[in-house]
XYZ file of C-alpha atoms in Angstrom:
648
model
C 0.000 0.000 0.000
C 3.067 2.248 0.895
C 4.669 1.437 -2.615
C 0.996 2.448 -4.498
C 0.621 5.405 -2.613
C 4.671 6.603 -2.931
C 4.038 5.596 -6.698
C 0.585 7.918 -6.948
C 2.635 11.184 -5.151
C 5.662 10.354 -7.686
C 3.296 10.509 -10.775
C 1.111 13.652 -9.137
C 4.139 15.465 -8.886
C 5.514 14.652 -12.896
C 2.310 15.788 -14.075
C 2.608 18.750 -12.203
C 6.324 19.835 -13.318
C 4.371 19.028 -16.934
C 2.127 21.371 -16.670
C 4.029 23.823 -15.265
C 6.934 23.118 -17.896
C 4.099 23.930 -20.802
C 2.735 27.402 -19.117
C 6.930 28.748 -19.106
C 6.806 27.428 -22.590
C 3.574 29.077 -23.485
C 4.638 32.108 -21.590
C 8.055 31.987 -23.519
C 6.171 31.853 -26.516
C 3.229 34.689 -25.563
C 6.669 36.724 -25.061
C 8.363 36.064 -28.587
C 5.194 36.575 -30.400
C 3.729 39.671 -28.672
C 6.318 41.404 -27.185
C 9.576 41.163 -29.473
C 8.402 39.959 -32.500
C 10.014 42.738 -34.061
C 13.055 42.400 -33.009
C 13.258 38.733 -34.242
C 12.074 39.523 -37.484
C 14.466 41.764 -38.079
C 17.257 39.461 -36.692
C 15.627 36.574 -39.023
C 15.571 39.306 -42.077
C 19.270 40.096 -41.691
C 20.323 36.652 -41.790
C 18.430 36.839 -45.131
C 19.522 40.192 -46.436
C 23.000 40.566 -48.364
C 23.757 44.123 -48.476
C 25.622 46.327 -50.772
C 27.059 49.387 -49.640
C 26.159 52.650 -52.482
C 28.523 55.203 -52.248
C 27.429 58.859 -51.314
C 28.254 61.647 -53.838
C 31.269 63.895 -52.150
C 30.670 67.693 -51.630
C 32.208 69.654 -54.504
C 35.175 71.811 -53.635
C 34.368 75.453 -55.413
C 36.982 78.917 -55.984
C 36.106 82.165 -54.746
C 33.806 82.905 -57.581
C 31.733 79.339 -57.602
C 34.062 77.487 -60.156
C 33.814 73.994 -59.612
C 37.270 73.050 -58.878
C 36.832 69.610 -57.328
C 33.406 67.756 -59.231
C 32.605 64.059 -59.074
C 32.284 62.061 -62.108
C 29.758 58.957 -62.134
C 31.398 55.324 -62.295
C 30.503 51.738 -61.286
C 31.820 49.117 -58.897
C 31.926 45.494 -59.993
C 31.808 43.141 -57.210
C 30.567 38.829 -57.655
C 29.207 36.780 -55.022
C 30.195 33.405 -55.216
C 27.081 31.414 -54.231
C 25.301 33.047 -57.363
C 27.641 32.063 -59.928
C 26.417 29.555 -62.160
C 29.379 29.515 -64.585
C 32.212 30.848 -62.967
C 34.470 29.856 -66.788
C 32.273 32.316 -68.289
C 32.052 35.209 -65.495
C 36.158 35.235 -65.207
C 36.752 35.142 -68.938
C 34.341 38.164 -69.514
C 35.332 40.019 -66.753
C 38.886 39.949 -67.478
C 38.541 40.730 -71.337
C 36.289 43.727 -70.645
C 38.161 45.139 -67.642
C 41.415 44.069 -69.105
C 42.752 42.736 -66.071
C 44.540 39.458 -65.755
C 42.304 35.670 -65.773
C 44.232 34.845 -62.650
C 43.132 37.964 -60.421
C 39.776 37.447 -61.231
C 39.795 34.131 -60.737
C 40.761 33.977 -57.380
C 38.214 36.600 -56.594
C 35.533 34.450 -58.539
C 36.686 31.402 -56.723
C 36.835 32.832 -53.096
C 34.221 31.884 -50.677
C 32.744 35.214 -49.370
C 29.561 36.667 -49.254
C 30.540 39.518 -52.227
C 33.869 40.162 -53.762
C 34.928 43.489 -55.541
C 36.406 42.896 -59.050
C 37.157 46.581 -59.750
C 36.625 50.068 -58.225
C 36.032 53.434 -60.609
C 34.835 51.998 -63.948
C 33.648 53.828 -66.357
C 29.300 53.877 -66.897
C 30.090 52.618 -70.477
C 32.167 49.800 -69.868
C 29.744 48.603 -66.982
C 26.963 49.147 -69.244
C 28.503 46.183 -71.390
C 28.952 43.879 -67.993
C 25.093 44.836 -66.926
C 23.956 44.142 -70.308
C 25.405 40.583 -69.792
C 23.688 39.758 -67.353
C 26.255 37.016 -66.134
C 24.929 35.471 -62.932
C 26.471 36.624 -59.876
C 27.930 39.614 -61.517
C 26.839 42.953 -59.532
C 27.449 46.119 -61.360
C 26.435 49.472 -58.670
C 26.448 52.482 -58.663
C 29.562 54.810 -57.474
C 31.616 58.283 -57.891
C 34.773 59.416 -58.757
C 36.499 62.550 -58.172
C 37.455 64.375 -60.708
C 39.243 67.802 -61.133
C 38.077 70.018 -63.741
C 41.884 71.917 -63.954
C 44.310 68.784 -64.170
C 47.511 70.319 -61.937
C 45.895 73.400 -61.384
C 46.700 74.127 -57.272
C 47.309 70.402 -57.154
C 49.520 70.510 -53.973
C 46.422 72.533 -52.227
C 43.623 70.698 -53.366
C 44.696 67.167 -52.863
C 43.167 64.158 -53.875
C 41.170 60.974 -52.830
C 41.672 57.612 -52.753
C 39.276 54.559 -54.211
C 37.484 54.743 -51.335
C 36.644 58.144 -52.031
C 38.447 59.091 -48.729
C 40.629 62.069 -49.095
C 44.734 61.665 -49.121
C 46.386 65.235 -49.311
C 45.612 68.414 -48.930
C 41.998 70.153 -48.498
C 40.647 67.269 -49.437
C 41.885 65.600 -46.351
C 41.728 69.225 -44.335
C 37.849 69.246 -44.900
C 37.237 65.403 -45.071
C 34.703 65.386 -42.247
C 32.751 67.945 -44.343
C 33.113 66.678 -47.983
C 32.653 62.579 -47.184
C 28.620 62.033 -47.558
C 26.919 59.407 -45.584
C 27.018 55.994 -47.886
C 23.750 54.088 -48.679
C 23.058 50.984 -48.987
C 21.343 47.788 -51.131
C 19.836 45.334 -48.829
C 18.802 41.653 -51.430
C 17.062 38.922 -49.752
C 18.616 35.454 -49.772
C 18.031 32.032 -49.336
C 20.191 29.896 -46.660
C 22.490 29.115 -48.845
C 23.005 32.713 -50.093
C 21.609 32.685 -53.307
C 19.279 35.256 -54.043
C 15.009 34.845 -53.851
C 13.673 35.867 -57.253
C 10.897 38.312 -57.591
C 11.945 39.259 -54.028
C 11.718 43.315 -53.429
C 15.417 44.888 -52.718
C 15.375 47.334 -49.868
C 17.243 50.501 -50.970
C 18.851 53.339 -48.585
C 19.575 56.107 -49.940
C 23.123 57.893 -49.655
C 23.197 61.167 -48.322
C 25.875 63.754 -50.398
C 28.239 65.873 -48.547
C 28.514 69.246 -48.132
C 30.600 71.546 -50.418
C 33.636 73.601 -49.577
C 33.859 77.466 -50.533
C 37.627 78.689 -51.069
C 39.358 81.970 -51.149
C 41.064 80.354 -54.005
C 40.923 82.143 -57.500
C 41.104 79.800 -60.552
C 42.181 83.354 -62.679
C 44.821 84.477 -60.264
C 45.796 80.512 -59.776
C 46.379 80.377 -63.640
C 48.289 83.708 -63.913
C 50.922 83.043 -60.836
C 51.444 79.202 -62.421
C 52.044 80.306 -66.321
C 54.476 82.882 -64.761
C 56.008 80.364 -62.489
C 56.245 77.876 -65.322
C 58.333 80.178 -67.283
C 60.851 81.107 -64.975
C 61.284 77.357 -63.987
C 62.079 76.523 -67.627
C 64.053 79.521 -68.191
C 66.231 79.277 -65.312
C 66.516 75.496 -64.929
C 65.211 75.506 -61.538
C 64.984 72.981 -59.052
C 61.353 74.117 -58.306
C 59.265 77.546 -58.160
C 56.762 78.447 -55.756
C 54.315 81.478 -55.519
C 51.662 82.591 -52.935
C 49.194 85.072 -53.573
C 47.652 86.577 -50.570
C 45.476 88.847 -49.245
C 47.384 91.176 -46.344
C 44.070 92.152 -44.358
C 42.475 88.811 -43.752
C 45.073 86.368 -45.148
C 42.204 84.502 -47.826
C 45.116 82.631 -49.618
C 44.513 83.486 -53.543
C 46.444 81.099 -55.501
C 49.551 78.865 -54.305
C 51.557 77.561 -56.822
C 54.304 74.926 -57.010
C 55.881 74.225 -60.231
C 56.353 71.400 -61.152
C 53.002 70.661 -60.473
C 51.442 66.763 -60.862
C 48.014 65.315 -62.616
C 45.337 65.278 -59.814
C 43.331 62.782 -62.102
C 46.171 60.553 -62.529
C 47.546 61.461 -58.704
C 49.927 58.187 -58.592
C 51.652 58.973 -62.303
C 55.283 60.479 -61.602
C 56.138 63.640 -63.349
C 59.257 63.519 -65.400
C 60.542 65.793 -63.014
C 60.239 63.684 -59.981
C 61.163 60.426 -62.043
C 64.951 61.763 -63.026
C 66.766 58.918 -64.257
C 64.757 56.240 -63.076
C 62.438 53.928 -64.860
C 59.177 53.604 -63.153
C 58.991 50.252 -64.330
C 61.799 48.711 -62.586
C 60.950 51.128 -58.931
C 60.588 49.295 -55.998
C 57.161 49.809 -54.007
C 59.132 51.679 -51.136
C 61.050 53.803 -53.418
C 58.357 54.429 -55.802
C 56.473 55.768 -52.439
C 59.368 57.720 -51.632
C 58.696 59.236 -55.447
C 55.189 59.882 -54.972
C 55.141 61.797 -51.755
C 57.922 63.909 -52.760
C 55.759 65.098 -55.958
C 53.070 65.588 -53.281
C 54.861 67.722 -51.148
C 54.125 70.929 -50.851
C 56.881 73.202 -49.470
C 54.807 76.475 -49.290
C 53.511 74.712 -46.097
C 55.689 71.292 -45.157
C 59.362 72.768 -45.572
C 61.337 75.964 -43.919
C 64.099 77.918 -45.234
C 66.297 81.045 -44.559
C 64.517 83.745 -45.570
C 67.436 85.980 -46.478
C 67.047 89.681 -47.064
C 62.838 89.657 -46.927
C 63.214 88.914 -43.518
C 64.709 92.709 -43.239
C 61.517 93.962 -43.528
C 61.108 92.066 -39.873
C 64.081 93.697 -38.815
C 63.791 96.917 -39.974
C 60.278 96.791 -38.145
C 61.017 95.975 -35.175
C 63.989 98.861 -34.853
C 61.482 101.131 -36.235
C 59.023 99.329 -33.059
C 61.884 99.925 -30.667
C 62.991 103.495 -31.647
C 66.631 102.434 -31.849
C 66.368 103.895 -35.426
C 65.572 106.810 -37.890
C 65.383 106.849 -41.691
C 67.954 109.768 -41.236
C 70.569 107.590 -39.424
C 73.675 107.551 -41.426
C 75.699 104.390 -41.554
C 78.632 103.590 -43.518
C 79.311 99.992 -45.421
C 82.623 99.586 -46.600
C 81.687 95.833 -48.170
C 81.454 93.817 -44.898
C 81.539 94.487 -40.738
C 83.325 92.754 -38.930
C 81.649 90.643 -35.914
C 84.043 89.184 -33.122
C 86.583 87.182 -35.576
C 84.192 87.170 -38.365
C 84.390 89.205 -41.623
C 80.377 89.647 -42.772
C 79.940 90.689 -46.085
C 77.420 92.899 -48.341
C 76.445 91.504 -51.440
C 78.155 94.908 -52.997
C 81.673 93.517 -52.427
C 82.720 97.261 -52.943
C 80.220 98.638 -50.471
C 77.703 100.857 -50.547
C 79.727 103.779 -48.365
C 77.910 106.344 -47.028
C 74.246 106.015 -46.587
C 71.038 106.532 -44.420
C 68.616 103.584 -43.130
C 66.083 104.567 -46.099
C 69.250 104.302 -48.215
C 70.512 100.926 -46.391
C 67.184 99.410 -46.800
C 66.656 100.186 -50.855
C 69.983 99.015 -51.277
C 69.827 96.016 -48.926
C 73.236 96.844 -47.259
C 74.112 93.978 -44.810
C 76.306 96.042 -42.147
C 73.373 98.351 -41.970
C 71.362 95.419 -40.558
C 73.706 94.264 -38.685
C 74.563 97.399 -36.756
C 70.258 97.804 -36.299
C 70.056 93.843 -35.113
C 72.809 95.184 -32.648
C 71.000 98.429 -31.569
C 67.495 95.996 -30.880
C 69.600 93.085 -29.243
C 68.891 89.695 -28.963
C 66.173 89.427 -25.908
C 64.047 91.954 -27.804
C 64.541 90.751 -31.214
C 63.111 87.528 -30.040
C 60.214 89.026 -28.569
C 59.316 90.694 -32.039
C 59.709 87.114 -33.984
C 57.293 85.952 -31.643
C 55.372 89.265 -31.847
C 55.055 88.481 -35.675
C 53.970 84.682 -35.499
C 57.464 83.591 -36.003
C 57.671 81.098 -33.216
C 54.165 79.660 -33.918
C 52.611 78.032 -37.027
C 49.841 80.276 -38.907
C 47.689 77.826 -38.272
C 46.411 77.441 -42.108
C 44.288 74.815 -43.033
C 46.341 72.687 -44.920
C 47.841 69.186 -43.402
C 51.268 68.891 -42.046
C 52.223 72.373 -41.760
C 56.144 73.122 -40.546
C 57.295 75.120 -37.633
C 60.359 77.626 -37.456
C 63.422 76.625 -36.190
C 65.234 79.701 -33.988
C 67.696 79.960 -31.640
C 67.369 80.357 -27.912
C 68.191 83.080 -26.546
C 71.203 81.594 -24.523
C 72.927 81.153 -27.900
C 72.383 84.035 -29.553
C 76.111 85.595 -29.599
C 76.669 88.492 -31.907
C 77.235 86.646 -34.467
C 74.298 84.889 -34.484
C 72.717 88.535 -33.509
C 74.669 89.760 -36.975
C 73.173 86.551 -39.520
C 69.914 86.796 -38.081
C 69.396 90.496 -38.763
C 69.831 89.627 -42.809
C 67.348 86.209 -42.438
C 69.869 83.775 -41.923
C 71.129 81.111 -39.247
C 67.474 80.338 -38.461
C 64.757 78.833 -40.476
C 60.494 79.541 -41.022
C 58.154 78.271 -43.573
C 57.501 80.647 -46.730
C 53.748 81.421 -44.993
C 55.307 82.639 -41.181
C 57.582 85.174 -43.522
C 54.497 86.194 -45.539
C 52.208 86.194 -42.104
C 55.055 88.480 -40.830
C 55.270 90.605 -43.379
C 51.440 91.709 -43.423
C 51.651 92.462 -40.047
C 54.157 94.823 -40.421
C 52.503 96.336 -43.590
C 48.792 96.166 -42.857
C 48.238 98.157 -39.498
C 50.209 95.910 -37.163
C 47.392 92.838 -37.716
C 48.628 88.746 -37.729
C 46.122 86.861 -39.533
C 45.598 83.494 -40.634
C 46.410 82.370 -44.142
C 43.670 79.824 -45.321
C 41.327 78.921 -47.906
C 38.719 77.440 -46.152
C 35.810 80.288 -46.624
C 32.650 78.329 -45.893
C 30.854 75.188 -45.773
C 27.420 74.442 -47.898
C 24.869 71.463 -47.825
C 23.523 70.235 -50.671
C 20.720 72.103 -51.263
C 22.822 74.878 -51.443
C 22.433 76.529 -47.711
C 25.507 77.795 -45.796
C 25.846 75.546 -43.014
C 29.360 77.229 -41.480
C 31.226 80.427 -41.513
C 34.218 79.847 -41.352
C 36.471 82.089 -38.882
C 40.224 82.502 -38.149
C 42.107 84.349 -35.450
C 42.891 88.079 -35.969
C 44.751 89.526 -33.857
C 45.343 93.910 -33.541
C 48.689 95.470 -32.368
C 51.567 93.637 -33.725
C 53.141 96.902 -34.409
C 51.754 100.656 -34.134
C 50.283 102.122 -37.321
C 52.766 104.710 -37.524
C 55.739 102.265 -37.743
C 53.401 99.763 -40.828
C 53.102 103.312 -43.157
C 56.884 104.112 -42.627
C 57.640 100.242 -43.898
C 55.336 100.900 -46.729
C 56.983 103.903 -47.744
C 60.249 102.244 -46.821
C 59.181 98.851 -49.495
C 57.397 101.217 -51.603
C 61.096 102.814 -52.223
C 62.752 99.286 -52.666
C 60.754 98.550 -56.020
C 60.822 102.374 -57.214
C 64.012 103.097 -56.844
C 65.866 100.156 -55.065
C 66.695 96.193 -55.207
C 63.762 95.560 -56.350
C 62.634 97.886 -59.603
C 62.742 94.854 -61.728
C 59.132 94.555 -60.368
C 57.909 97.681 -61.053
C 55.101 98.489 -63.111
C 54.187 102.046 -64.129
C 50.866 103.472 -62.229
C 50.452 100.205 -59.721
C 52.594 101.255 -56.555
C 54.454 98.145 -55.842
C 56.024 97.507 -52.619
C 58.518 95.187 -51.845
C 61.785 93.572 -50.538
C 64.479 91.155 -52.560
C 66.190 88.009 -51.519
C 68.771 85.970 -52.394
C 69.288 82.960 -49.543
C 72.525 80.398 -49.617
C 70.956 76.757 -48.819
C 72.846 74.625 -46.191
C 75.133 73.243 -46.695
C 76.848 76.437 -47.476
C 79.389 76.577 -50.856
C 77.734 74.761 -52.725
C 76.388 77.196 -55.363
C 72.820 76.409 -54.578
C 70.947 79.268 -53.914
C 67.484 80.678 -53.305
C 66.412 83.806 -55.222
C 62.739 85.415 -53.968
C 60.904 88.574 -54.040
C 57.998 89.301 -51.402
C 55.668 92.367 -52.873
C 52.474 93.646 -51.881
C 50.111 96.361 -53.656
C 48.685 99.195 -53.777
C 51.786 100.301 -51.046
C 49.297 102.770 -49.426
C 46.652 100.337 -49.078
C 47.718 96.791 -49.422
C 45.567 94.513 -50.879
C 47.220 91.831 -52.408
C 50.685 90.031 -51.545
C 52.653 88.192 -53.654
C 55.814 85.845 -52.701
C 58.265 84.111 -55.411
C 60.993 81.755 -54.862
C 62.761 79.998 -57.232
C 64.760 77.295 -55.519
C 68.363 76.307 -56.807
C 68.201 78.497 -60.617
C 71.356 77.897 -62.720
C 73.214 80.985 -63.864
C 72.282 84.338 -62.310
C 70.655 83.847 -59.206
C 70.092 87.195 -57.539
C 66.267 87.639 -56.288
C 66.226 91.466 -57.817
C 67.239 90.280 -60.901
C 65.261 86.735 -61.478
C 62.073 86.657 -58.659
C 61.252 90.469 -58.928
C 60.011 90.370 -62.843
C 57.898 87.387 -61.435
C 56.156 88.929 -59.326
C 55.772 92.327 -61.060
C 54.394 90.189 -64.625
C 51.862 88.938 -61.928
C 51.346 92.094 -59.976
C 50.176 93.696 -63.556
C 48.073 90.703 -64.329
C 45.452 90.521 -61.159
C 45.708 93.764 -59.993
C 43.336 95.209 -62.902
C 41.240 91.750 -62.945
C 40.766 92.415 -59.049
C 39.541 95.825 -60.122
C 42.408 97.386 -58.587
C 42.930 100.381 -60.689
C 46.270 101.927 -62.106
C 47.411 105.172 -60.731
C 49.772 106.694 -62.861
C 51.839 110.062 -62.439
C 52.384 112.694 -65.554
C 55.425 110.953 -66.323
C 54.283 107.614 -66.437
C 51.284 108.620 -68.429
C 53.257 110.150 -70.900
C 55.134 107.009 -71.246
C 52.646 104.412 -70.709
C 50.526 106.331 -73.596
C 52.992 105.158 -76.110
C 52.598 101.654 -75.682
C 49.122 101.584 -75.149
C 46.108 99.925 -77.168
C 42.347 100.145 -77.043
C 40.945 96.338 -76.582
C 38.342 95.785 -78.952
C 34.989 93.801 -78.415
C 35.074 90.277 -78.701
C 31.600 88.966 -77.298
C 29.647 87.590 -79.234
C 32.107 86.400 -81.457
C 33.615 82.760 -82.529
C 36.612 81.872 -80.903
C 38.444 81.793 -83.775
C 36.702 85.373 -84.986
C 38.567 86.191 -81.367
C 41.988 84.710 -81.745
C 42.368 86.498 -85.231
C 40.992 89.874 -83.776
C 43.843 89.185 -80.396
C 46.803 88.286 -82.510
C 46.554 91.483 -84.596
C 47.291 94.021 -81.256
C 48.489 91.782 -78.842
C 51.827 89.409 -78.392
C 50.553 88.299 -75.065
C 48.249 85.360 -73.657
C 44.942 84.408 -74.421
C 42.952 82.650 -71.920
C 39.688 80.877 -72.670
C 37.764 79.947 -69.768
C 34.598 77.286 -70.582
C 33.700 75.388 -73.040
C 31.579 77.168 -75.412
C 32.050 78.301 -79.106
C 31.438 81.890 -78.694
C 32.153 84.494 -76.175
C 30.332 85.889 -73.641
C 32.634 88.581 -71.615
C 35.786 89.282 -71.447
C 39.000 91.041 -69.583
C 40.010 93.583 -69.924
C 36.914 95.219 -70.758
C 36.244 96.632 -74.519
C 37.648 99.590 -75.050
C 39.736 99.668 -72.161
C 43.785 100.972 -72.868
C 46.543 98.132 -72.155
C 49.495 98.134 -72.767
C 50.331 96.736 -76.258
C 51.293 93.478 -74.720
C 48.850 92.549 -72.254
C 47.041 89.226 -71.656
C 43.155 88.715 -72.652
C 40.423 86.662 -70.691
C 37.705 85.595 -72.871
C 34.944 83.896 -70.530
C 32.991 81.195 -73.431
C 29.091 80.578 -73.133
């Protein structure tokens, strides 16, 4: 009886843990169904989906006057997922004929077990038109973009460049990457367990977003004006390489920035012959090849430092001026050279200047006049002006991997060093610190910040950002900025530097010719810092041309540079000429009306330019006939000059 009833209370309590076992699994189930169904059916949805990602269109990169100078050009990506392929023979021999890449790479692609496998990146709508219109199973052909740059090398070391991924590599195009990269979409294909797609199944599309576009202070006219000029002085003189930056004084909006030779931003991995040398690119190895490639990159307006040479005397000559240890009506004396402790320093007149005053010493460039003023300032407050002027800092412009200045510390400055320093030399900044400088001490006593960045846009066209930079007042007084641009004003009229002058536009300006380190070796720097109108400056232009064979002086080489350039965007800026009796006199000798070419062919125009002009004609668009032009009709030039013709 025990045993029945022990057996009864065992089979009571089984049933029991039954039925409770079936209301937690009903419960369970209640809670699946109702409450997170959802969630599950997305979960069971993505282990169906395969997705594909669609590119987003990148923001456009535009000048100062809304040229497109970064645009996007439409190309496809063609990717295969293995699982669909139904005759992988066929897929890999089409695929390699039409891309024209080797059977073997695309075989192993075809071949590898994955869930999708890209074939090729940035080909061409036409030539995936063919694939799509094969319709090879397994074969995906979407969507993409690829950057393209209207210009070829125009600003090439400024603008930069993306990668296959559409991510960007150098310059602004890295700088504003956060801004310019869209938000990708996305192609979501259902699938069965094995991965092969359901037919007559809907695809769930996500749209990518485009990103926003990128205002510059860059000028595609002024761009094209400072690199033909740069070009020709490279070729003439041999040169290593020339650079030239075009600035604005007042708020530092960087105009152009030019370094010849320049390289393809379409074909950004294509060595110039100027970067290749002797080599063969054929036989490079990867690591040297690299080595190649970011050297062309470089750009050593903002990644390298130099001595300045004689433009840094307009830093020195400031801060005297600053300190009151000097008047223009000082007299000094330069017999060829001072002597410095046990060193003999010499003037580039080996002869020497003799007697002179500062305005004198400074249109003449007279080393011992410097020296004796570096003297009179001393070293504790000659440092304090460098860093015054932005010399010890970076400018702070928005381009990647910008350089610092190398100076001495104030423990080591002897008077020697004192002596070198005073004439830009024994110390090193980066072209943009000297041009930085340099504004200060001509503009009111303001530092700016060079950029380019001037604002950011969304798509549908709305300003989204301002862009600001730091301004700072009080560099210098007033007083002491209009005696150095009376003082540079001299330099070009009378001075070093009248090579760039040009009759009725009021150049001001300082020479230089640097030694590069090691010294003796006959490689040399020649430059020419200018800025215009003198009373009012507007526009600042530097030129260096690094390592020129033969004659090597900046007064006699840089200084034409900048004044050809000077007399090209000053008018096109609407900067008028302002010319005395004598000049007029002159300049009406050599001067032509320019007759009216809109309307007319381009070839109507070309005729009608070669019969008055033996300068350059510049077509900008890509229309047949024109719509304005620049100079204006009926506007005097000199004989000479340069036309603009802007095409429908």
């Amino acid at each position: 009886m025990h045993f029945l009833s022990y057996q009864k209370r065992g089979l009571l309590l089984l049933l029991t843990l039954l039925i409770a076992g079936m209301f937690v699994i009903c419960g369970r189930l209640a809670y699946f169904m109702i409450f997170v169904t959802d969630r599950y059916a997305g979960r069971a949805q993505e282990l169906h989906e395969r997705e594909r990602s669609i590119k987003a269109e990148r923001g456009l990169i535009y000048d100062r006057n809304g040229v497109v100078i970064a645009d996007n050009k439409p190309v496809c990506t063609i990717s295969v997922i293995h699982n669909q392929i139904t005759d992988p023979e066929e897929v890999i021999a089409k695929l390699s004929e039409i891309l024209e890449l080797e059977p073997e790479t695309v075989r192993k692609r075809v071949e590898k077990y994955s869930s999708i496998e890209r074939i090729k990146a940035n080909v061409p709508k036409e030539t995936a038109d063919i694939i799509r219109d094969l319709n090879l199973d397994g074969v995906m052909v979407d969507e993409d973009y690829k950057r393209f740059y209207p210009y070829g090398s125009l600003a090439s070391k400024v603008l930069g460049f993306t990668g296959s991924d559409n991510q960007g590599i150098i310059g602004l195009e890295v700088e504003y990457d956060s801004y310019l990269q869209g938000i990708p979409g996305k192609i979501l294909t259902l699938t069965t367990a094995h991965g092969l797609e359901i037919e007559n199944a809907a695809e769930n599309r996500e749209e990518p977003v485009g990103g926003n576009h990128l205002h510059t202070s860059l000028d595609v006219v002024i761009q094209q004006y400072a690199q033909q000029a740069a070009e020709k002085v490279y070729e003439a003189k041999s040169a290593n390489r020339v650079s030239v930056i075009v600035m604005n004084p007042q708020n530092g909006e960087l105009y152009a920035m030019v370094n010849v030779p320049e390289f393809d931003l379409n074909e950004p991995y294509t060595l110039t012959a100027a970067v290749l040398g002797e080599n063969d690119e054929e036989t490079l190895t990867g690591e040297k090849k690299n080595e190649l490639l970011n050297a062309m990159w470089r750009n050593p307006c903002i990644n390298d430092t130099y001595e300045p040479g004689s433009a840094f005397k307009i830093v020195t000559a400031t801060a005297a001026l600053e300190e009151g240890v000097v008047r223009l009506t000082d007299q000094f004396y330069c017999p060829g050279y001072k002597l410095v402790e046990d060193r003999t320093i010499r003037c580039h007149k080996v002869g020497g200047h003799g007697s002179e005053d500062f305005k004198q010493g400074i249109m003449n460039s007279c080393n011992p006049v410097f020296m004796e003023i570096g003297a009179r300032i001393g070293a504790e407050r000659f440092l304090y002006y460098y860093d015054k002027l932005g010399l010890t800092s970076r400018t702070g412009v928005d381009l990647p991997g910008e350089a610092n200045s190398i100076l001495h510390k104030l423990e080591n400055i002897k008077a020697v060093e004192l002596a070198t320093m005073s004439f830009g030399q024994s110390f090193q900044i980066t072209p943009l610190q000297l041009m930085r400088a340099a504004s200060a001490a001509v503009n009111g006593g303001k530092l700016i910040t060079p950029h380019f960045g001037v604002s950011i846009e969304n798509a549908e066209g709305v300003t989204i950002k301002t862009l600001r930079y730091e301004e700072s007042e009080g560099a210098v007084s007033e007083q002491t900025s209009q005696t150095m641009r009376e003082l540079l004003e001299a330099v070009v009229a009378e001075g070093t530097g009248k090579r760039a002058y040009v009759a009725g536009l009021h150049i001001g300006g300082k020479t230089a010719t640097s030694e590069k380190l090691p010294r003796r070796t006959g490689r040399y720097i020649a430059s020419f810092l200018g800025f215009a109108p003198a009373s009012d400056p507007q526009v600042m232009v530097l030129v260096m041309i690094d390592e020129p064979e033969g004659i090597y002086y900046g007064g006699t080489i840089a200084a034409p540079v900048a004044g050809e350039i000077f007399e090209n965007i000053l008018p096109y800026l609407g900067i008028a000429a302002d010319y005395s009796e004598q000049e007029l006199k002159d300049y009406a000798l050599n001067t032509v009306a320019v007759p009216d070419f809109t309307g007319k062919s381009i070839k109507e125009a070309k005729t009608g330019f070669a019969a008055y002009s033996e300068g350059e004609l510049y077509l900008i668009g890509d229309g047949d006939k024109v719509k304005e032009q620049f100079p204006l009709p009926g506007e005097y030039v000199n004989e000479n000059s340069d036309l603009i013709l802007y095409l429908e």
